[in-house]
């Protein structure tokens, strides 16, 4: 064979194989310094951490925590990431806000973040005026962002101006709490900020201790605010460098591979016990389980309840378990017959296999939801929850409703979540005993979410909702009243009036009575099929301590964790 | 040179093909149910906030205008910014491609080294136990689902026997990767003289490569076998035998070369298919490859990422087929232009 032919062939093969190297993508920057990924596959070699000689394993072991997670970070911009609870957890570790949930020791001696009480965080102290219309924050003196710039009243004002100007969801939350615009927030001096509240209320604190209120560094963010991107969304989505204010900073992010938190040298609070926290992206649940069991990782997130049952028996593993205020329910769209008939909804409520679902879907990692307002929120009551699994009663109610021969309905089931799929199966099989023939319609996550947001789903399980600000009226405002999130289109004039009257009010007795009345109406009207409040779990090796639960947002603060 | 003309013509044809692909994917992604804005904005966003986001991403403009902007960007190398990774799509593709390339190339090499000899051996010793054994082996490769095999191998070799390293990606999490030259960890480790990362990268590759190779062996072995049988049956081979040329010479000097051409075609198809990324295997071994990237993008209706990935996959197929056609022309003097 001809040698030139061979060399041409070889050249082609080599070109193919080296197609990956060389030319950098010519990123036409859409805004100022293009969203330069903080790392390329190799630039991950951290320059700040104790840089080990690349040949040896990093000084790991006791000071590095390795966590296996199911997916990657998505959007680090505090004001545009409401749809991304996973990334929110990391924001709680690198960013801080004016006040934070109080660290409290429970009766059993464990530390938790109290959802109903706040201590100053970036603010050293805060004071509400006598008339409830002015909230004054005194910023801690001498505290800094991760790059050494001072955190002061200007940074706070900049943060809130941006929140309002960019018309973010965070601004919406502030407006609901009667802080109506950026002009409501005034800088008194370098270390004092004033919030002006239109109507005194009890829901503001809960709404400002959320990730959307993360205080940002104007010196770092302003340069990225351009004509094309006035709020620096592009930069903040993928970067935090220089504007971190929490115990950790985001040292590196290799999309698809891992992201690493490292100690923030300018953190002004108690130093975290672990120098670094490495989050490895391991999408497959059985792989995560295998890694935890073998000790290759210290923590594995998103383990299925079925596997948790096994893990509890393993002496090398600890399953940390906490109850939550997450509500999961069956929506019945009152605009879609037959769900417009209250007797049909009541019938379904008598047909649901309550205990079976908690046992077989959650494997016991949850408890019965007994009201639209969950247990753990003040003024919750289960006195109106008269429903229990009673197929005979369900049948008689159906007959009263005009369906003596049973009912045929469709159920929209989200197919990419194991929990909702399993619940769908049980609902179908048990409702059949009451003469209700359920046809399951599977929908992928994106399609399901889109239809949910449009309120087009007829009979569906909401996978889980938590109202971070732990207020009963605020909670039902979202779920039974607001345009966005009243997914079953249920409206009741009395409930609407009560919500309008008491959402911004400090009348404790009035609010309690209103809450009870709302729960009563909701129960009698069977607005939802009440399913469960799932527990939250974190499976770790048994030598991992310091797992502190914040029940408001149920995100983990890694600063408290350590390995013995 | 004739080959050069062929290459140039084919490259020119690529452009309209790729453009056509962009149009199709553009329309298809927007026809999919569910807007990415729902997932980004979250449940509590008001209509006003959703609109603001829609405008920010340029999704409120008419379709043709969005398309023009997109193509304009692509011409400059800007494939947009992914909704799910918040990084430029071009950078994402460049980041994930070497992982998939390394994995699939090793798998293909292993599959060729194992499958082609097995297939030809089976043909040469047709009807013997060797032939039957190789055929069963090949069928097993097609029959076993890749994800099942992955889970079994992880369970046996990692969880139980502790022979394999943790299936946690391309490299031990406590090691820093070698200086990035090609993105292929094996190659980069050798170039940097870093034997520790070389060893770790190689160990991490063993299981996923075995799974992919096992699946790829089947079509290669079967094609090699049937192609070899055809050649051994042909007139000139029979003539050579009749002339007294030893069997060994016939097989190695004459038959093998001619039998390989169809195998090359099969190889290009399998390679192209694998380069699209094997989602399930990448998922189980936490491999940061393009299959996973595409899957995540599709689940989230991440338009720029989906479009970028499909463009990439089309381009890869076109390049591979071009390369194979040129190789054919180079290897087979009968093919003329």
PDB file of N, CA, C and O in Angstrom, chain A residues 5 9 12 16-17 20-21 23 25-26 37 39 42 55 58 60 74 82-83 167-168 234 253 255-257 280 286-287 291 294 450 478 485 487, chain B residues 34 38-41 43-44 49 56 76 84-87 94-96 101 151 158 166-168 171 174 180-182 196 284 288 292 319 326-327 330:
ATOM      1  N   UNK A   5      -0.798   7.376   1.121  1.00  0.00           N
ATOM      2  CA  UNK A   5      -2.178   7.091   1.497  1.00  0.00           C
ATOM      3  C   UNK A   5      -2.279   6.832   2.986  1.00  0.00           C
ATOM      4  O   UNK A   5      -3.184   7.316   3.647  1.00  0.00           O
ATOM      5  N   UNK A   9      -4.363   8.976   5.816  1.00  0.00           N
ATOM      6  CA  UNK A   9      -5.339   8.325   6.707  1.00  0.00           C
ATOM      7  C   UNK A   9      -5.027   8.636   8.153  1.00  0.00           C
ATOM      8  O   UNK A   9      -5.893   9.014   8.939  1.00  0.00           O
ATOM      9  N   UNK A  12      -5.848  12.158   9.124  1.00  0.00           N
ATOM     10  CA  UNK A  12      -7.273  12.377   9.338  1.00  0.00           C
ATOM     11  C   UNK A  12      -7.702  11.910  10.718  1.00  0.00           C
ATOM     12  O   UNK A  12      -8.443  12.584  11.419  1.00  0.00           O
ATOM     13  N   UNK A  16      -9.163  14.198  13.848  1.00  0.00           N
ATOM     14  CA  UNK A  16     -10.429  13.896  14.506  1.00  0.00           C
ATOM     15  C   UNK A  16     -10.271  13.862  16.013  1.00  0.00           C
ATOM     16  O   UNK A  16     -11.045  14.433  16.759  1.00  0.00           O
ATOM     17  N   UNK A  17      -9.192  13.182  16.427  1.00  0.00           N
ATOM     18  CA  UNK A  17      -9.012  12.987  17.856  1.00  0.00           C
ATOM     19  C   UNK A  17      -8.638  14.273  18.561  1.00  0.00           C
ATOM     20  O   UNK A  17      -8.957  14.458  19.720  1.00  0.00           O
ATOM     21  N   UNK A  20     -10.808  18.396  19.855  1.00  0.00           N
ATOM     22  CA  UNK A  20     -11.282  19.007  21.080  1.00  0.00           C
ATOM     23  C   UNK A  20     -10.350  20.076  21.603  1.00  0.00           C
ATOM     24  O   UNK A  20     -10.745  20.922  22.364  1.00  0.00           O
ATOM     25  N   UNK A  21      -9.115  20.038  21.233  1.00  0.00           N
ATOM     26  CA  UNK A  21      -8.188  20.967  21.860  1.00  0.00           C
ATOM     27  C   UNK A  21      -8.027  22.208  21.013  1.00  0.00           C
ATOM     28  O   UNK A  21      -8.499  22.289  19.897  1.00  0.00           O
ATOM     29  N   UNK A  23      -8.590  25.828  19.751  1.00  0.00           N
ATOM     30  CA  UNK A  23      -9.367  27.059  19.645  1.00  0.00           C
ATOM     31  C   UNK A  23     -10.368  27.260  20.764  1.00  0.00           C
ATOM     32  O   UNK A  23     -11.249  26.465  20.970  1.00  0.00           O
ATOM     33  N   UNK A  25     -13.560  28.980  22.408  1.00  0.00           N
ATOM     34  CA  UNK A  25     -14.788  29.467  21.772  1.00  0.00           C
ATOM     35  C   UNK A  25     -14.757  30.989  21.746  1.00  0.00           C
ATOM     36  O   UNK A  25     -14.386  31.597  22.728  1.00  0.00           O
ATOM     37  N   UNK A  26     -15.083  31.579  20.609  1.00  0.00           N
ATOM     38  CA  UNK A  26     -15.103  33.044  20.576  1.00  0.00           C
ATOM     39  C   UNK A  26     -16.427  33.503  21.152  1.00  0.00           C
ATOM     40  O   UNK A  26     -17.407  33.638  20.453  1.00  0.00           O
ATOM     41  N   UNK A  37     -16.823  31.414  32.636  1.00  0.00           N
ATOM     42  CA  UNK A  37     -17.004  30.370  33.646  1.00  0.00           C
ATOM     43  C   UNK A  37     -15.848  30.447  34.612  1.00  0.00           C
ATOM     44  O   UNK A  37     -14.726  30.694  34.193  1.00  0.00           O
ATOM     45  N   UNK A  39     -14.289  28.372  35.966  1.00  0.00           N
ATOM     46  CA  UNK A  39     -13.250  27.369  35.732  1.00  0.00           C
ATOM     47  C   UNK A  39     -13.354  26.827  34.330  1.00  0.00           C
ATOM     48  O   UNK A  39     -14.387  26.851  33.714  1.00  0.00           O
ATOM     49  N   UNK A  42      -9.368  22.479  33.775  1.00  0.00           N
ATOM     50  CA  UNK A  42      -8.174  22.356  34.609  1.00  0.00           C
ATOM     51  C   UNK A  42      -7.991  23.554  35.510  1.00  0.00           C
ATOM     52  O   UNK A  42      -7.380  23.452  36.541  1.00  0.00           O
ATOM     53  N   UNK A  55       0.492  16.554  41.844  1.00  0.00           N
ATOM     54  CA  UNK A  55       0.675  15.107  41.766  1.00  0.00           C
ATOM     55  C   UNK A  55       0.022  14.387  42.930  1.00  0.00           C
ATOM     56  O   UNK A  55      -0.318  13.228  42.820  1.00  0.00           O
ATOM     57  N   UNK A  58      -5.059  16.150  47.444  1.00  0.00           N
ATOM     58  CA  UNK A  58      -5.105  17.360  48.272  1.00  0.00           C
ATOM     59  C   UNK A  58      -5.099  16.967  49.739  1.00  0.00           C
ATOM     60  O   UNK A  58      -5.553  15.892  50.091  1.00  0.00           O
ATOM     61  N   UNK A  60      -6.559  16.238  52.284  1.00  0.00           N
ATOM     62  CA  UNK A  60      -7.993  16.023  52.455  1.00  0.00           C
ATOM     63  C   UNK A  60      -8.274  15.407  53.799  1.00  0.00           C
ATOM     64  O   UNK A  60      -7.701  15.800  54.789  1.00  0.00           O
ATOM     65  N   UNK A  74     -27.421  25.847  39.118  1.00  0.00           N
ATOM     66  CA  UNK A  74     -28.021  26.380  37.911  1.00  0.00           C
ATOM     67  C   UNK A  74     -27.856  27.891  37.831  1.00  0.00           C
ATOM     68  O   UNK A  74     -27.196  28.393  36.953  1.00  0.00           O
ATOM     69  N   UNK A  82     -35.658  31.806  41.837  1.00  0.00           N
ATOM     70  CA  UNK A  82     -36.738  31.243  42.662  1.00  0.00           C
ATOM     71  C   UNK A  82     -37.164  29.877  42.205  1.00  0.00           C
ATOM     72  O   UNK A  82     -37.768  29.138  42.933  1.00  0.00           O
ATOM     73  N   UNK A  83     -36.864  29.532  40.934  1.00  0.00           N
ATOM     74  CA  UNK A  83     -37.306  28.233  40.448  1.00  0.00           C
ATOM     75  C   UNK A  83     -36.289  27.149  40.709  1.00  0.00           C
ATOM     76  O   UNK A  83     -36.428  26.026  40.226  1.00  0.00           O
ATOM     77  N   UNK A 167     -37.593  44.240  39.114  1.00  0.00           N
ATOM     78  CA  UNK A 167     -38.928  43.645  39.195  1.00  0.00           C
ATOM     79  C   UNK A 167     -38.855  42.154  39.538  1.00  0.00           C
ATOM     80  O   UNK A 167     -39.466  41.311  38.906  1.00  0.00           O
ATOM     81  N   UNK A 168     -38.081  41.847  40.558  1.00  0.00           N
ATOM     82  CA  UNK A 168     -37.860  40.440  40.884  1.00  0.00           C
ATOM     83  C   UNK A 168     -38.971  39.877  41.762  1.00  0.00           C
ATOM     84  O   UNK A 168     -39.776  40.613  42.327  1.00  0.00           O
ATOM     85  N   UNK A 234     -26.428  38.254  34.011  1.00  0.00           N
ATOM     86  CA  UNK A 234     -25.535  37.293  33.346  1.00  0.00           C
ATOM     87  C   UNK A 234     -24.348  36.954  34.236  1.00  0.00           C
ATOM     88  O   UNK A 234     -23.976  35.801  34.369  1.00  0.00           O
ATOM     89  N   UNK A 253     -16.308  26.088  40.292  1.00  0.00           N
ATOM     90  CA  UNK A 253     -17.500  25.432  39.765  1.00  0.00           C
ATOM     91  C   UNK A 253     -17.133  24.850  38.403  1.00  0.00           C
ATOM     92  O   UNK A 253     -16.955  25.578  37.449  1.00  0.00           O
ATOM     93  N   UNK A 255     -18.868  22.987  35.773  1.00  0.00           N
ATOM     94  CA  UNK A 255     -20.214  22.521  35.453  1.00  0.00           C
ATOM     95  C   UNK A 255     -20.241  21.056  35.064  1.00  0.00           C
ATOM     96  O   UNK A 255     -19.385  20.588  34.310  1.00  0.00           O
ATOM     97  N   UNK A 256     -21.155  20.347  35.625  1.00  0.00           N
ATOM     98  CA  UNK A 256     -21.307  18.930  35.316  1.00  0.00           C
ATOM     99  C   UNK A 256     -20.451  18.030  36.179  1.00  0.00           C
ATOM    100  O   UNK A 256     -20.729  16.838  36.285  1.00  0.00           O
ATOM    101  N   UNK A 257     -19.425  18.571  36.778  1.00  0.00           N
ATOM    102  CA  UNK A 257     -18.502  17.726  37.542  1.00  0.00           C
ATOM    103  C   UNK A 257     -18.671  17.965  39.038  1.00  0.00           C
ATOM    104  O   UNK A 257     -19.040  17.071  39.787  1.00  0.00           O
ATOM    105  N   UNK A 280     -19.856  16.776  44.643  1.00  0.00           N
ATOM    106  CA  UNK A 280     -19.657  16.008  43.406  1.00  0.00           C
ATOM    107  C   UNK A 280     -21.023  15.677  42.814  1.00  0.00           C
ATOM    108  O   UNK A 280     -21.910  15.208  43.522  1.00  0.00           O
ATOM    109  N   UNK A 286     -28.585   5.097  42.758  1.00  0.00           N
ATOM    110  CA  UNK A 286     -27.923   3.907  43.306  1.00  0.00           C
ATOM    111  C   UNK A 286     -26.418   4.118  43.423  1.00  0.00           C
ATOM    112  O   UNK A 286     -25.789   3.581  44.332  1.00  0.00           O
ATOM    113  N   UNK A 287     -25.863   4.929  42.526  1.00  0.00           N
ATOM    114  CA  UNK A 287     -24.436   5.238  42.657  1.00  0.00           C
ATOM    115  C   UNK A 287     -24.186   6.060  43.915  1.00  0.00           C
ATOM    116  O   UNK A 287     -23.240   5.802  44.660  1.00  0.00           O
ATOM    117  N   UNK A 291     -21.753   4.978  46.954  1.00  0.00           N
ATOM    118  CA  UNK A 291     -20.631   5.814  47.393  1.00  0.00           C
ATOM    119  C   UNK A 291     -20.705   6.095  48.884  1.00  0.00           C
ATOM    120  O   UNK A 291     -19.687   6.088  49.588  1.00  0.00           O
ATOM    121  N   UNK A 294     -19.827   2.937  50.973  1.00  0.00           N
ATOM    122  CA  UNK A 294     -18.413   2.553  50.956  1.00  0.00           C
ATOM    123  C   UNK A 294     -17.543   3.579  51.639  1.00  0.00           C
ATOM    124  O   UNK A 294     -16.360   3.370  51.835  1.00  0.00           O
ATOM    125  N   UNK A 450     -45.462  23.434  33.383  1.00  0.00           N
ATOM    126  CA  UNK A 450     -46.090  24.454  32.550  1.00  0.00           C
ATOM    127  C   UNK A 450     -47.602  24.420  32.732  1.00  0.00           C
ATOM    128  O   UNK A 450     -48.247  25.457  32.919  1.00  0.00           O
ATOM    129  N   UNK A 478     -50.967  32.612  49.493  1.00  0.00           N
ATOM    130  CA  UNK A 478     -50.354  32.067  48.278  1.00  0.00           C
ATOM    131  C   UNK A 478     -51.213  30.964  47.677  1.00  0.00           C
ATOM    132  O   UNK A 478     -51.468  30.950  46.478  1.00  0.00           O
ATOM    133  N   UNK A 485     -50.531  30.905  42.468  1.00  0.00           N
ATOM    134  CA  UNK A 485     -50.305  29.603  43.085  1.00  0.00           C
ATOM    135  C   UNK A 485     -51.549  28.908  43.614  1.00  0.00           C
ATOM    136  O   UNK A 485     -51.446  27.890  44.276  1.00  0.00           O
ATOM    137  N   UNK A 487     -53.553  26.718  42.508  1.00  0.00           N
ATOM    138  CA  UNK A 487     -53.561  25.875  41.317  1.00  0.00           C
ATOM    139  C   UNK A 487     -54.886  25.196  41.043  1.00  0.00           C
ATOM    140  O   UNK A 487     -55.152  24.767  39.932  1.00  0.00           O
TER     141      UNK A 487
ATOM    142  N   UNK B  34     -44.294  23.397  27.505  1.00  0.00           N
ATOM    143  CA  UNK B  34     -43.571  23.918  28.652  1.00  0.00           C
ATOM    144  C   UNK B  34     -42.526  24.921  28.246  1.00  0.00           C
ATOM    145  O   UNK B  34     -41.675  24.656  27.417  1.00  0.00           O
ATOM    146  N   UNK B  38     -41.062  29.089  32.942  1.00  0.00           N
ATOM    147  CA  UNK B  38     -41.753  28.551  34.118  1.00  0.00           C
ATOM    148  C   UNK B  38     -40.765  27.978  35.109  1.00  0.00           C
ATOM    149  O   UNK B  38     -40.861  28.173  36.312  1.00  0.00           O
ATOM    150  N   UNK B  39     -39.786  27.251  34.566  1.00  0.00           N
ATOM    151  CA  UNK B  39     -38.839  26.593  35.450  1.00  0.00           C
ATOM    152  C   UNK B  39     -37.870  27.591  36.067  1.00  0.00           C
ATOM    153  O   UNK B  39     -37.426  27.421  37.182  1.00  0.00           O
ATOM    154  N   UNK B  40     -37.540  28.643  35.323  1.00  0.00           N
ATOM    155  CA  UNK B  40     -36.586  29.618  35.836  1.00  0.00           C
ATOM    156  C   UNK B  40     -37.253  30.529  36.850  1.00  0.00           C
ATOM    157  O   UNK B  40     -36.709  30.820  37.906  1.00  0.00           O
ATOM    158  N   UNK B  41     -38.456  30.998  36.508  1.00  0.00           N
ATOM    159  CA  UNK B  41     -39.097  32.011  37.343  1.00  0.00           C
ATOM    160  C   UNK B  41     -39.577  31.438  38.668  1.00  0.00           C
ATOM    161  O   UNK B  41     -39.617  32.139  39.667  1.00  0.00           O
ATOM    162  N   UNK B  43     -42.558  29.268  41.073  1.00  0.00           N
ATOM    163  CA  UNK B  43     -44.009  29.369  41.192  1.00  0.00           C
ATOM    164  C   UNK B  43     -44.509  30.734  41.613  1.00  0.00           C
ATOM    165  O   UNK B  43     -45.605  31.128  41.245  1.00  0.00           O
ATOM    166  N   UNK B  44     -43.710  31.488  42.393  1.00  0.00           N
ATOM    167  CA  UNK B  44     -44.278  32.701  42.970  1.00  0.00           C
ATOM    168  C   UNK B  44     -44.150  33.922  42.076  1.00  0.00           C
ATOM    169  O   UNK B  44     -44.512  35.020  42.482  1.00  0.00           O
ATOM    170  N   UNK B  49     -43.336  39.678  36.401  1.00  0.00           N
ATOM    171  CA  UNK B  49     -41.983  39.163  36.548  1.00  0.00           C
ATOM    172  C   UNK B  49     -41.663  38.157  35.462  1.00  0.00           C
ATOM    173  O   UNK B  49     -40.547  38.089  34.952  1.00  0.00           O
ATOM    174  N   UNK B  56     -35.889  39.390  29.007  1.00  0.00           N
ATOM    175  CA  UNK B  56     -34.455  39.264  29.251  1.00  0.00           C
ATOM    176  C   UNK B  56     -33.839  38.200  28.359  1.00  0.00           C
ATOM    177  O   UNK B  56     -32.744  38.358  27.842  1.00  0.00           O
ATOM    178  N   UNK B  76     -20.686  34.020  14.743  1.00  0.00           N
ATOM    179  CA  UNK B  76     -19.539  34.579  15.466  1.00  0.00           C
ATOM    180  C   UNK B  76     -19.026  33.632  16.531  1.00  0.00           C
ATOM    181  O   UNK B  76     -18.192  34.000  17.349  1.00  0.00           O
ATOM    182  N   UNK B  84     -29.620  26.177  31.939  1.00  0.00           N
ATOM    183  CA  UNK B  84     -29.409  25.270  33.063  1.00  0.00           C
ATOM    184  C   UNK B  84     -28.017  25.358  33.665  1.00  0.00           C
ATOM    185  O   UNK B  84     -27.850  25.106  34.846  1.00  0.00           O
ATOM    186  N   UNK B  85     -27.000  25.684  32.878  1.00  0.00           N
ATOM    187  CA  UNK B  85     -25.676  25.782  33.482  1.00  0.00           C
ATOM    188  C   UNK B  85     -25.245  27.229  33.677  1.00  0.00           C
ATOM    189  O   UNK B  85     -24.237  27.492  34.305  1.00  0.00           O
ATOM    190  N   UNK B  86     -26.019  28.164  33.117  1.00  0.00           N
ATOM    191  CA  UNK B  86     -25.693  29.593  33.198  1.00  0.00           C
ATOM    192  C   UNK B  86     -24.341  29.917  32.588  1.00  0.00           C
ATOM    193  O   UNK B  86     -23.775  30.953  32.870  1.00  0.00           O
ATOM    194  N   UNK B  87     -23.809  29.021  31.790  1.00  0.00           N
ATOM    195  CA  UNK B  87     -22.546  29.278  31.100  1.00  0.00           C
ATOM    196  C   UNK B  87     -22.797  29.272  29.599  1.00  0.00           C
ATOM    197  O   UNK B  87     -23.789  28.718  29.139  1.00  0.00           O
ATOM    198  N   UNK B  94     -17.520  22.529  24.696  1.00  0.00           N
ATOM    199  CA  UNK B  94     -16.080  22.318  24.725  1.00  0.00           C
ATOM    200  C   UNK B  94     -15.632  21.628  25.994  1.00  0.00           C
ATOM    201  O   UNK B  94     -14.626  20.938  26.027  1.00  0.00           O
ATOM    202  N   UNK B  95     -16.380  21.833  27.052  1.00  0.00           N
ATOM    203  CA  UNK B  95     -16.029  21.260  28.338  1.00  0.00           C
ATOM    204  C   UNK B  95     -16.424  19.793  28.407  1.00  0.00           C
ATOM    205  O   UNK B  95     -15.689  18.969  28.917  1.00  0.00           O
ATOM    206  N   UNK B  96     -17.623  19.495  27.901  1.00  0.00           N
ATOM    207  CA  UNK B  96     -18.138  18.131  28.045  1.00  0.00           C
ATOM    208  C   UNK B  96     -17.680  17.197  26.924  1.00  0.00           C
ATOM    209  O   UNK B  96     -17.674  15.982  27.094  1.00  0.00           O
ATOM    210  N   UNK B 101     -15.526  12.129  24.379  1.00  0.00           N
ATOM    211  CA  UNK B 101     -14.584  11.655  23.373  1.00  0.00           C
ATOM    212  C   UNK B 101     -13.649  10.603  23.949  1.00  0.00           C
ATOM    213  O   UNK B 101     -13.421   9.549  23.356  1.00  0.00           O
ATOM    214  N   UNK B 151     -24.889  -1.021  36.428  1.00  0.00           N
ATOM    215  CA  UNK B 151     -25.226  -1.187  37.837  1.00  0.00           C
ATOM    216  C   UNK B 151     -24.636  -2.490  38.383  1.00  0.00           C
ATOM    217  O   UNK B 151     -24.115  -2.539  39.500  1.00  0.00           O
ATOM    218  N   UNK B 158     -17.203  -2.756  42.624  1.00  0.00           N
ATOM    219  CA  UNK B 158     -16.933  -1.688  43.573  1.00  0.00           C
ATOM    220  C   UNK B 158     -17.482  -2.019  44.950  1.00  0.00           C
ATOM    221  O   UNK B 158     -16.729  -2.118  45.918  1.00  0.00           O
ATOM    222  N   UNK B 166     -14.339   4.238  43.181  1.00  0.00           N
ATOM    223  CA  UNK B 166     -15.715   4.726  43.292  1.00  0.00           C
ATOM    224  C   UNK B 166     -16.172   5.351  41.971  1.00  0.00           C
ATOM    225  O   UNK B 166     -15.408   6.095  41.353  1.00  0.00           O
ATOM    226  N   UNK B 167     -17.382   5.045  41.532  1.00  0.00           N
ATOM    227  CA  UNK B 167     -17.896   5.594  40.278  1.00  0.00           C
ATOM    228  C   UNK B 167     -18.305   7.051  40.458  1.00  0.00           C
ATOM    229  O   UNK B 167     -19.484   7.392  40.488  1.00  0.00           O
ATOM    230  N   UNK B 168     -17.333   7.912  40.590  1.00  0.00           N
ATOM    231  CA  UNK B 168     -17.616   9.277  40.998  1.00  0.00           C
ATOM    232  C   UNK B 168     -17.135  10.271  39.941  1.00  0.00           C
ATOM    233  O   UNK B 168     -16.908  11.435  40.220  1.00  0.00           O
ATOM    234  N   UNK B 171     -12.163  11.486  37.626  1.00  0.00           N
ATOM    235  CA  UNK B 171     -10.932  11.554  38.418  1.00  0.00           C
ATOM    236  C   UNK B 171     -11.304  11.528  39.885  1.00  0.00           C
ATOM    237  O   UNK B 171     -12.358  12.008  40.284  1.00  0.00           O
ATOM    238  N   UNK B 174     -10.250  14.101  45.105  1.00  0.00           N
ATOM    239  CA  UNK B 174      -9.220  14.778  45.871  1.00  0.00           C
ATOM    240  C   UNK B 174      -7.977  15.087  45.042  1.00  0.00           C
ATOM    241  O   UNK B 174      -7.012  15.626  45.558  1.00  0.00           O
ATOM    242  N   UNK B 180      -4.626  21.525  31.447  1.00  0.00           N
ATOM    243  CA  UNK B 180      -5.531  21.230  30.345  1.00  0.00           C
ATOM    244  C   UNK B 180      -4.908  21.539  28.990  1.00  0.00           C
ATOM    245  O   UNK B 180      -4.640  22.683  28.668  1.00  0.00           O
ATOM    246  N   UNK B 181      -4.641  20.519  28.194  1.00  0.00           N
ATOM    247  CA  UNK B 181      -4.159  20.743  26.829  1.00  0.00           C
ATOM    248  C   UNK B 181      -5.223  20.283  25.839  1.00  0.00           C
ATOM    249  O   UNK B 181      -5.672  21.027  24.979  1.00  0.00           O
ATOM    250  N   UNK B 182      -5.643  19.024  25.984  1.00  0.00           N
ATOM    251  CA  UNK B 182      -6.666  18.511  25.079  1.00  0.00           C
ATOM    252  C   UNK B 182      -7.980  18.277  25.790  1.00  0.00           C
ATOM    253  O   UNK B 182      -9.003  18.106  25.172  1.00  0.00           O
ATOM    254  N   UNK B 196       0.225   9.991  38.633  1.00  0.00           N
ATOM    255  CA  UNK B 196      -0.847   9.721  39.598  1.00  0.00           C
ATOM    256  C   UNK B 196      -2.213   9.981  38.975  1.00  0.00           C
ATOM    257  O   UNK B 196      -3.129   9.180  39.130  1.00  0.00           O
ATOM    258  N   UNK B 284     -24.824   6.892  35.451  1.00  0.00           N
ATOM    259  CA  UNK B 284     -24.476   5.967  36.529  1.00  0.00           C
ATOM    260  C   UNK B 284     -23.045   6.157  36.998  1.00  0.00           C
ATOM    261  O   UNK B 284     -22.752   6.049  38.187  1.00  0.00           O
ATOM    262  N   UNK B 288     -19.118  13.427  33.390  1.00  0.00           N
ATOM    263  CA  UNK B 288     -19.602  14.723  32.909  1.00  0.00           C
ATOM    264  C   UNK B 288     -19.511  14.834  31.390  1.00  0.00           C
ATOM    265  O   UNK B 288     -18.701  15.580  30.852  1.00  0.00           O
ATOM    266  N   UNK B 292     -25.255  13.444  29.135  1.00  0.00           N
ATOM    267  CA  UNK B 292     -25.934  13.990  30.301  1.00  0.00           C
ATOM    268  C   UNK B 292     -26.324  15.433  30.066  1.00  0.00           C
ATOM    269  O   UNK B 292     -27.390  15.870  30.459  1.00  0.00           O
ATOM    270  N   UNK B 319     -18.584  14.958  10.020  1.00  0.00           N
ATOM    271  CA  UNK B 319     -17.122  14.847   9.972  1.00  0.00           C
ATOM    272  C   UNK B 319     -16.687  13.386   9.915  1.00  0.00           C
ATOM    273  O   UNK B 319     -15.807  13.018   9.142  1.00  0.00           O
ATOM    274  N   UNK B 326     -13.213   9.410   2.982  1.00  0.00           N
ATOM    275  CA  UNK B 326     -11.868   9.690   2.482  1.00  0.00           C
ATOM    276  C   UNK B 326     -10.958   8.497   2.730  1.00  0.00           C
ATOM    277  O   UNK B 326     -10.158   8.111   1.877  1.00  0.00           O
ATOM    278  N   UNK B 327     -11.107   7.909   3.926  1.00  0.00           N
ATOM    279  CA  UNK B 327     -10.316   6.720   4.239  1.00  0.00           C
ATOM    280  C   UNK B 327     -10.575   5.617   3.234  1.00  0.00           C
ATOM    281  O   UNK B 327      -9.657   4.936   2.777  1.00  0.00           O
ATOM    282  N   UNK B 330      -8.841   6.360   0.142  1.00  0.00           N
ATOM    283  CA  UNK B 330      -7.407   6.156   0.312  1.00  0.00           C
ATOM    284  C   UNK B 330      -7.068   4.672   0.324  1.00  0.00           C
ATOM    285  O   UNK B 330      -6.087   4.233  -0.270  1.00  0.00           O
TER     286      UNK B 330
END
